[in-house]
Coordinates of C-alpha atoms and ligand atoms in Angstrom, one line a residue:
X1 CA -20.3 -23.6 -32.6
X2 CA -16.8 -23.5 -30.7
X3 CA -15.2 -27.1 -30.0
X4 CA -15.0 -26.9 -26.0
X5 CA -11.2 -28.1 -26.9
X6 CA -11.0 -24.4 -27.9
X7 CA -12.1 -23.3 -24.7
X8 CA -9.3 -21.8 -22.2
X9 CA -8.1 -24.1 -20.0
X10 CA -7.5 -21.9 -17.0
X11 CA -6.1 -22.4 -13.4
X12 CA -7.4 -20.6 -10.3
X13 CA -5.8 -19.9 -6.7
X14 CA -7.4 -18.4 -4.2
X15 CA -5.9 -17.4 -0.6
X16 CA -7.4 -14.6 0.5
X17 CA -8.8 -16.3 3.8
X18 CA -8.4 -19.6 5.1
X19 CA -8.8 -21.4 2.5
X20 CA -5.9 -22.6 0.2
X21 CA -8.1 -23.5 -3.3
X22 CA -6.6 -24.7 -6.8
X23 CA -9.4 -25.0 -9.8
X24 CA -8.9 -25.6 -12.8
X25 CA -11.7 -25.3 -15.7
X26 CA -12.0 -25.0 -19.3
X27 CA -14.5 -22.5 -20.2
X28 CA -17.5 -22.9 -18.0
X29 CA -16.7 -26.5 -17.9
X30 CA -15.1 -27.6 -13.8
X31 CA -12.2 -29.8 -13.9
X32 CA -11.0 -29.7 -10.9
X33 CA -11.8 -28.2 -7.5
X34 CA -8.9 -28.9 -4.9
X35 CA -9.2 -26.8 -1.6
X36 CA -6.9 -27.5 2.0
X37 CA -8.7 -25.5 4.5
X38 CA -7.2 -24.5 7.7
X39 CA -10.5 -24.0 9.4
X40 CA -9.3 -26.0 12.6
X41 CA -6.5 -24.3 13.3
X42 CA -8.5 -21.1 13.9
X43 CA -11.5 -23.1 15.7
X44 CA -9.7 -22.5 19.0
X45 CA -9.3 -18.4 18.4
X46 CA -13.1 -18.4 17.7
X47 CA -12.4 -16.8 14.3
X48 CA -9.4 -16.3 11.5
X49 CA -5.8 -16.0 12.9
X50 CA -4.6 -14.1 9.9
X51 CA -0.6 -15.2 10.4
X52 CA -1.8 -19.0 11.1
X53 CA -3.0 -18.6 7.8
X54 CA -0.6 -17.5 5.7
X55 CA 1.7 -20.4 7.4
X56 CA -0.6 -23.2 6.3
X57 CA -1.3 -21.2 2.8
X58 CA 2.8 -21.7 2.2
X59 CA 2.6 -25.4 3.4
X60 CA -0.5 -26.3 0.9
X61 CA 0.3 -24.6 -1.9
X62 CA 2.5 -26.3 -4.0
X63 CA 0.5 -30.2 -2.7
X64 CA -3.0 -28.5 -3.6
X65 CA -1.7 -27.2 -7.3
X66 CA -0.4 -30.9 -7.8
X67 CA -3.9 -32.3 -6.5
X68 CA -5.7 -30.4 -9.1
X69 CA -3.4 -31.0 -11.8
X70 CA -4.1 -34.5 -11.0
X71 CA -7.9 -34.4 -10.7
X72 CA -8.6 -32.6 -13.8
X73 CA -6.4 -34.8 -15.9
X74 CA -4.4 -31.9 -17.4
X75 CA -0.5 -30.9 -17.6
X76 CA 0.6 -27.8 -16.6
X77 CA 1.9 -27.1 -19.9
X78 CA -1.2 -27.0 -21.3
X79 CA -2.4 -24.1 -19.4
X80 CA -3.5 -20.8 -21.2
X81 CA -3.2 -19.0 -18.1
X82 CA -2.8 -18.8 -14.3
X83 CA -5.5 -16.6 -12.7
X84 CA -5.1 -15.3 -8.6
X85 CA -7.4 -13.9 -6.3
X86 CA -5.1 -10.1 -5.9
X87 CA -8.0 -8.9 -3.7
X88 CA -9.7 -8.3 -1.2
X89 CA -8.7 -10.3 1.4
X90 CA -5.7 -11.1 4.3
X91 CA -2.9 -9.3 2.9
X92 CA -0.6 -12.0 4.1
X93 CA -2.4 -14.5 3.0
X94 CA -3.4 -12.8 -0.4
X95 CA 0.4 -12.7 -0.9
X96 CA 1.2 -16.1 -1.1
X97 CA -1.5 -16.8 -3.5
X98 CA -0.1 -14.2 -5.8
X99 CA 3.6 -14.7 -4.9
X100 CA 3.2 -19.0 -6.2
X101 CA 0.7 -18.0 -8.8
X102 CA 3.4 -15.4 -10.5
X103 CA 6.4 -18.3 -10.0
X104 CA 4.3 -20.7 -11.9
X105 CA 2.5 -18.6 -14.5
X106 CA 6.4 -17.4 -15.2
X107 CA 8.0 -20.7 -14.5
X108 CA 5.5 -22.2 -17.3
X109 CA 5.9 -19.0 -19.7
X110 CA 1.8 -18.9 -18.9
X111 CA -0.3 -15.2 -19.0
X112 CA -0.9 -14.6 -15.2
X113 CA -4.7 -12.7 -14.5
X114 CA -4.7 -11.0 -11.1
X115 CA -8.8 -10.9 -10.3
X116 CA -11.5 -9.9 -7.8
X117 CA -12.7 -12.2 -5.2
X118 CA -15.9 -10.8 -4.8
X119 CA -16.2 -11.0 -8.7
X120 CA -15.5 -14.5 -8.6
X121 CA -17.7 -15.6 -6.2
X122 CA -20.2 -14.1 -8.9
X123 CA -18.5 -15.3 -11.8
X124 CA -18.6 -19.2 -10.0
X125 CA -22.2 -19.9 -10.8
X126 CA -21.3 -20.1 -14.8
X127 CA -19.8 -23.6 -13.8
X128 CA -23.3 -24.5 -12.3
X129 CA -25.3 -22.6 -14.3
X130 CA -23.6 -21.7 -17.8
X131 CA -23.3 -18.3 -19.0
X132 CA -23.8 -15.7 -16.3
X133 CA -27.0 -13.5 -17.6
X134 CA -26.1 -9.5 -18.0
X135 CA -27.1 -8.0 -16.1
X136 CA -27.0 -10.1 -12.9
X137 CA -28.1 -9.0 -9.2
X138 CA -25.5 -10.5 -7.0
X139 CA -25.8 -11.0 -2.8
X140 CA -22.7 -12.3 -1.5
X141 CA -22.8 -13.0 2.1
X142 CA -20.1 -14.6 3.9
X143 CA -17.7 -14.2 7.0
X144 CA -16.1 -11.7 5.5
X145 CA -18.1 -9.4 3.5
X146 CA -22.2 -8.8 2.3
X147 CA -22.7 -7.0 -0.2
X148 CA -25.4 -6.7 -3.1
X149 CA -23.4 -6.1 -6.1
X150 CA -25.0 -5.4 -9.9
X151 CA -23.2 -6.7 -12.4
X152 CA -23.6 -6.3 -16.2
X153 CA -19.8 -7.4 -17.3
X154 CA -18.3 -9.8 -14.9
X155 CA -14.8 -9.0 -16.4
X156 CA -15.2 -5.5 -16.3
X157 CA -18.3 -3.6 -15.2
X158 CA -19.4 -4.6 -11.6
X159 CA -21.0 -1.8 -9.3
X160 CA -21.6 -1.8 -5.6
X161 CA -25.4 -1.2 -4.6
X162 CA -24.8 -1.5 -0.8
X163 CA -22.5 -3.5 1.8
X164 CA -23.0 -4.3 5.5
X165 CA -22.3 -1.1 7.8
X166 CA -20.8 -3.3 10.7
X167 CA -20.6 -6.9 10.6
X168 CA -20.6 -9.4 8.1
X169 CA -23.8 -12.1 7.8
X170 CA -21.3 -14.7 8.5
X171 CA -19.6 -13.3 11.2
X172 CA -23.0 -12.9 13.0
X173 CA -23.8 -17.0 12.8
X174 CA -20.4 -16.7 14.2
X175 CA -20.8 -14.8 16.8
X176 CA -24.4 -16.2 18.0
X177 CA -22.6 -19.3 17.8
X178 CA -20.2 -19.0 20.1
X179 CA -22.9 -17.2 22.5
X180 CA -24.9 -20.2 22.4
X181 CA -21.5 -22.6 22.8
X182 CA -21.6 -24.1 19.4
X183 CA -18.0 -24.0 17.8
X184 CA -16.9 -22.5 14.7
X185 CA -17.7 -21.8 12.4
X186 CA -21.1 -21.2 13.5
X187 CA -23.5 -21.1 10.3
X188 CA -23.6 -25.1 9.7
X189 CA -24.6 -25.8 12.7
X190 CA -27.1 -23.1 13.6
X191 CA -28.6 -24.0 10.1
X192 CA -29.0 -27.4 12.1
X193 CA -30.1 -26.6 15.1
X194 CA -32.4 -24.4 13.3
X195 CA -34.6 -26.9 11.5
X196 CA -36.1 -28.0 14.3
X197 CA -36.6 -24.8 15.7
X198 CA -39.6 -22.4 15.4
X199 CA -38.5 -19.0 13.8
X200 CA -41.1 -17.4 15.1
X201 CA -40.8 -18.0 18.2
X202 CA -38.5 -14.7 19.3
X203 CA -39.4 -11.4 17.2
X204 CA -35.5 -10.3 16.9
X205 CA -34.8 -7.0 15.6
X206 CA -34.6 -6.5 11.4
X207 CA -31.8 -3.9 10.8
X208 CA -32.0 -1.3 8.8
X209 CA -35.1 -1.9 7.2
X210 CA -36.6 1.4 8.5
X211 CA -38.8 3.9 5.8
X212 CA -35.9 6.2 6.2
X213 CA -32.7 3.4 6.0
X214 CA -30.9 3.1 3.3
X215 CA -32.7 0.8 0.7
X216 CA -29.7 -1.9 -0.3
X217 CA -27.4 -1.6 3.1
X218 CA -26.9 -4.3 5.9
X219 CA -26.3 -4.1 9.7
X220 CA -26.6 -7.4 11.7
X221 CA -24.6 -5.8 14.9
X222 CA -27.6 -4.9 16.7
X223 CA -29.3 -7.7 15.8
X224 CA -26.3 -9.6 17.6
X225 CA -26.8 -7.9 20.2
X226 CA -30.0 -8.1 21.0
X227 CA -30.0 -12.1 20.6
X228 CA -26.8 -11.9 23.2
X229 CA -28.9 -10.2 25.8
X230 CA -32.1 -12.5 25.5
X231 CA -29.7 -15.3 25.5
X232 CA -28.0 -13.5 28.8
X233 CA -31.4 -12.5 30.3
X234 CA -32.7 -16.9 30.2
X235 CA -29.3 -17.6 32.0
X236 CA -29.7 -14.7 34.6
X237 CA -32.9 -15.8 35.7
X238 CA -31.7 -19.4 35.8
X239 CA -33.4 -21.0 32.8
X240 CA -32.6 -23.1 29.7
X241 CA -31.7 -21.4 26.7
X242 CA -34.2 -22.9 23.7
X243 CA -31.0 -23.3 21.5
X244 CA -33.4 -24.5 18.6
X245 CA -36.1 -21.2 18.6
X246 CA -33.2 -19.3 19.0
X247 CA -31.2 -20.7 16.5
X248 CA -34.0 -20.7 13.8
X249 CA -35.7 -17.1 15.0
X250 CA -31.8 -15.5 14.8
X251 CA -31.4 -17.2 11.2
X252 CA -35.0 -15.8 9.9
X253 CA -34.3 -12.3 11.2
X254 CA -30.8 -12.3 8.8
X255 CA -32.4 -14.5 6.0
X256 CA -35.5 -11.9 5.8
X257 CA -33.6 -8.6 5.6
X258 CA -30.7 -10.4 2.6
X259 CA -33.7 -11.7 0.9
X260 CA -35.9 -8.7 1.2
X261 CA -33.5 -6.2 0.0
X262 CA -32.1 -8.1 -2.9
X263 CA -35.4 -8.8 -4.3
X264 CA -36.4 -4.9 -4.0
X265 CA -32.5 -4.4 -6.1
X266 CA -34.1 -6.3 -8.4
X267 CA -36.9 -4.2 -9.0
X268 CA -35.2 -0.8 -8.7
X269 CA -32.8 -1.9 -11.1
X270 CA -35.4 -3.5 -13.3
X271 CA -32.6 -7.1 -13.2
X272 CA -34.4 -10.3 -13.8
X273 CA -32.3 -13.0 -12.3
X274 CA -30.4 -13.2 -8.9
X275 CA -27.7 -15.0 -7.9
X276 CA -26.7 -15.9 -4.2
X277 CA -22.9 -16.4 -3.6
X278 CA -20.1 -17.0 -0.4
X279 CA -20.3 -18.8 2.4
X280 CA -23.5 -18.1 3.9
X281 CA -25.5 -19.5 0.5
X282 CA -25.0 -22.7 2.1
X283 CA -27.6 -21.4 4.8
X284 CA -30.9 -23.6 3.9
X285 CA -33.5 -21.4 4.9
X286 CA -31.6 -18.4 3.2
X287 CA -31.9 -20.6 -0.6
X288 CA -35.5 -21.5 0.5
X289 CA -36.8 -17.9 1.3
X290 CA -34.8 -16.6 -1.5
X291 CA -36.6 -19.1 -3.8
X292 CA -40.2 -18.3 -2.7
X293 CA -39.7 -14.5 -2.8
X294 CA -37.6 -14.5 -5.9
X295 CA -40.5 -17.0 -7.8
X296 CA -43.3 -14.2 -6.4
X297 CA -41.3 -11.4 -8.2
X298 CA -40.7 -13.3 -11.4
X299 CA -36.7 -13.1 -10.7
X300 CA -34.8 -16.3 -12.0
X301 CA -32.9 -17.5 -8.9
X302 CA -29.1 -19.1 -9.2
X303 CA -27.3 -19.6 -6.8
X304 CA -24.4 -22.6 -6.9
X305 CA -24.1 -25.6 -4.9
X306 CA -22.4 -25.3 -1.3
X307 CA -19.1 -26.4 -2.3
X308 CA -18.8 -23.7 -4.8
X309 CA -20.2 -21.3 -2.8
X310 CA -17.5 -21.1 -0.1
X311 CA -14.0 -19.7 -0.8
X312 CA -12.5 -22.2 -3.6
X313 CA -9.9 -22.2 -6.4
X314 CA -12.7 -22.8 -8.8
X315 CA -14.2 -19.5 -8.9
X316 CA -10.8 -17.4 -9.8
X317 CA -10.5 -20.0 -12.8
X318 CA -13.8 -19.1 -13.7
X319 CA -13.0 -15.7 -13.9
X320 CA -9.6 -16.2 -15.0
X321 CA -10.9 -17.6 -17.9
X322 CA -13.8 -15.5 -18.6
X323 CA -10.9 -12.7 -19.0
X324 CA -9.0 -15.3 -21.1
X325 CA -12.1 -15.6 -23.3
X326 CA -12.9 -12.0 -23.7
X327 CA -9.6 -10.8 -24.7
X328 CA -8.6 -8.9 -21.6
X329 CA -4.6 -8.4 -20.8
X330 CA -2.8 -10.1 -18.9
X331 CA -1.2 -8.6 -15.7
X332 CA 2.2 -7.4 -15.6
X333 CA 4.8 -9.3 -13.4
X334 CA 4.7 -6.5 -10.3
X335 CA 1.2 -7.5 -10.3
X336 CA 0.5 -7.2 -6.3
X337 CA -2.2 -8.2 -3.6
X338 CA -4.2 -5.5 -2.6
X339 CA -5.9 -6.2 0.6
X340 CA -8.9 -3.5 -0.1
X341 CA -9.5 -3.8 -3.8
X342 CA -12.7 -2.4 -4.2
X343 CA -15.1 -4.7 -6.2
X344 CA -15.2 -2.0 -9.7
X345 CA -11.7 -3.3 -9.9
X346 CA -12.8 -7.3 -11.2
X347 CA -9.4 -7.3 -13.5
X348 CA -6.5 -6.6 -11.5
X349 CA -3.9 -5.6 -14.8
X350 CA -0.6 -4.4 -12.7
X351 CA 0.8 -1.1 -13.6
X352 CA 3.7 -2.1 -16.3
X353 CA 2.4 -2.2 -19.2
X354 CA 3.8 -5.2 -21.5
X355 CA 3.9 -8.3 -20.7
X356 CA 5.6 -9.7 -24.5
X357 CA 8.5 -11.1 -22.1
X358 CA 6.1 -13.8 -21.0
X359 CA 6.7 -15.5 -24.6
X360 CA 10.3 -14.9 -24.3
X361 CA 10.3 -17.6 -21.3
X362 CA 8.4 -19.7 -22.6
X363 CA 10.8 -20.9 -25.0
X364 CA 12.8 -22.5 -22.3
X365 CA 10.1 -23.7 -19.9
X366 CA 11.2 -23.9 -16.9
X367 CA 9.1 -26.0 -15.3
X368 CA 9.2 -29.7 -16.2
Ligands
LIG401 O1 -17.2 -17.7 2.0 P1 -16.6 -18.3 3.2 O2 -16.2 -19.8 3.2 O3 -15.4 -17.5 3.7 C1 -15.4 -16.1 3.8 O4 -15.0 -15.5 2.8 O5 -15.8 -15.6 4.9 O6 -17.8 -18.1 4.3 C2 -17.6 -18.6 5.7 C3 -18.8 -18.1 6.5 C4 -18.7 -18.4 7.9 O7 -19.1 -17.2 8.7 C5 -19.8 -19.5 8.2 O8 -20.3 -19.5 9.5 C6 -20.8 -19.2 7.1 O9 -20.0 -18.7 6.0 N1 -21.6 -20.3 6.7 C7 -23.0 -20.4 6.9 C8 -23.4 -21.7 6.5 N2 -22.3 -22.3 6.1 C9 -21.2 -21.5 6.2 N3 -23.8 -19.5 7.4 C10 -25.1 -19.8 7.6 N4 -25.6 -21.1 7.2 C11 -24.7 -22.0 6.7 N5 -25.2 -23.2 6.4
LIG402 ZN1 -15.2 -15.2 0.0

């Protein structure tokens, strides 16, 4: 049995979005988990101000790498490498993540492992869960992407069953939100409202789930839609908008469609455990339905606790270190963010080919 000593100690940044996160693990083990969020500054534009970002990014990064350090206990200098979200993502914002993490990793004569953000998300649960199972079915729904994703090597092998066709689940609680005059981000708080709402109450549209559709493919646009007229229609004739039945009957009409059609992946593909990653896995009904459908089928259900489940440092050190562990290179110093790195892409090497010269530095570290 390995000493967890032996384990790579591994530090994550992520800035592909709004979120500025450090983590730092060993292994599977979280140490640290240290995220500056500049959420607020957006809540006026209604959504992500993509140069507002990269601003704050710049401003947190070097107080939110000190955090972590802190937290978790750990010097720098006893990193075994710096891993970066290169993609997909704010290309602005992706760049600052991958601009510090390259200064440090070479700073501290430390490997530097560009990886996937959508592979992360996934490769986040092992810190909840232990070991990912291979294969796993993944959903990841969240304000920027929803996709169900199967993957059978988190480091290396992870395929792309089906995606959303227009927007993303999160941007739709977004967007009902700020119908129904609720702030953003909208999923909290439609999540709330819709507790004590009845989801039966309006029969909203389920897209795409038509004998001829595709099988594994989203599309919540109509869906938004149609809410945004029945919300328009109450106020036209002068009455009150039930935000509560509205609120809960929007939620079940998403909720139904991600669980229904990740459950069926799991079929087709003959994959007995699902996990449930990004933003929108904080959604309490989605975990509930997903856990009654998922226990009917016989699929094992994971899906990590909110805070891990929503962009964070944590989940590019878990990857980062799951590379560490299984021997894959490092990524050469032009390393560079790729704003549309497709997901088959969850180890992002660079195009030079050595990267010997990162011994070389470390000789005279550089960083004290
Ligand atoms: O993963 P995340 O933090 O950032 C992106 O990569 O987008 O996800 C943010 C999204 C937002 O659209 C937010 O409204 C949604 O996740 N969200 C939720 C809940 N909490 C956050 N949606 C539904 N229910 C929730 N409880
Ligand atoms: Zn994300």
């Amino acid at each position: 049995m390995t000493d967890v000593r032996d384990e790579p100690l591994v530090l994550g940044i992520e800035t592909s979005c709004d979120e500025t996160g450090v983590g730092i693990v060993r292994g599977t083990t979280l140490l640290a988990d240290a995220v500056a969020s500049s959420v607020d500054e957006h809540a006026r534009f209604g959504g992500v101000v993509p140069e507002v970002a990269s601003r704050a990014h710049l401003e947190a990064m070097v107080p939110t790498i000190d955090r972590a350090l802190k937290e978790a206990g750990v010097s720098a200098r006893d990193l075994d490498g710096i891993a970066v979200t290169a993609g997909p993502g704010l290309a602005g914002a992706l760049l600052v993540g991958v601009s510090a993490a390259k200064a440090y990793a070479y700073a501290l004569g430390k490997p530097l492992y560009g990886v996937n953000h959508l592979a992360s998300h996934i490769c986040v649960d092992q810190l909840e869960h232990g070991a990912l199972p291979e294969p796993t079915m993944a959903l990841l729904v969240s304000g920027g992407h929803s996709s169900l994703l199967l993957s059978t090597d988190i480091t290396s092998d992870v395929r792309p069953l089906g995606a959303t066709i227009d927007d993303a689940a999160g941007e739709a609680f977004d967007k009902i939100a700020r119908v129904l005059n609720l702030g953003f981000p909208g999923g909290p708080v439609i999540d709330r409202y819709a507790r004590e709402g009845d989801p039966e109450a309006i029969a909203f549209p389920r897209g795409l789930t038509g004998p001829r559709d595709p099988a594994y493919d989203f599309s919540f646009s109509g869906l938004k839609t149609s809410v945004a007229r029945w919300i328009e229609a109450k106020r036209a004739a002068g009455e009150e908008v039930p935000v509560r039945d509205v609120s809960a009957s929007f939620q079940e009409a998403v909720v139904d469609v991600l669980t229904r059609k990740a459950v069926r992946a799991c079929k087709d593909e003959g994959v007995d455990h699902l996990m449930i990653g990004g933003g929108v896995a904080a959604n309490s009904r989605l975990r509930a339905l997903a856990q009654e459908r998922c226990e009917t089928a016989g699929i094992r259900l994971r899906v990590p606790r909110p805070k891990l489940c929503t962009d964070n440092g944590a989940m590019v050190a878990a990857l980062g270190a799951e590379m560490v562990a299984r021997g894959r290179p490092a990524s050469s110093w032009d390393l560079s963010a790729d704003s549309s790195l497709p997901v088959t892409d969850p180890h992002v090497p660079g195009t030079e080919h050595s990267h010997d010269h990162v011994h070389e530095v470390s000789k005279e570290n550089l960083y004290s």
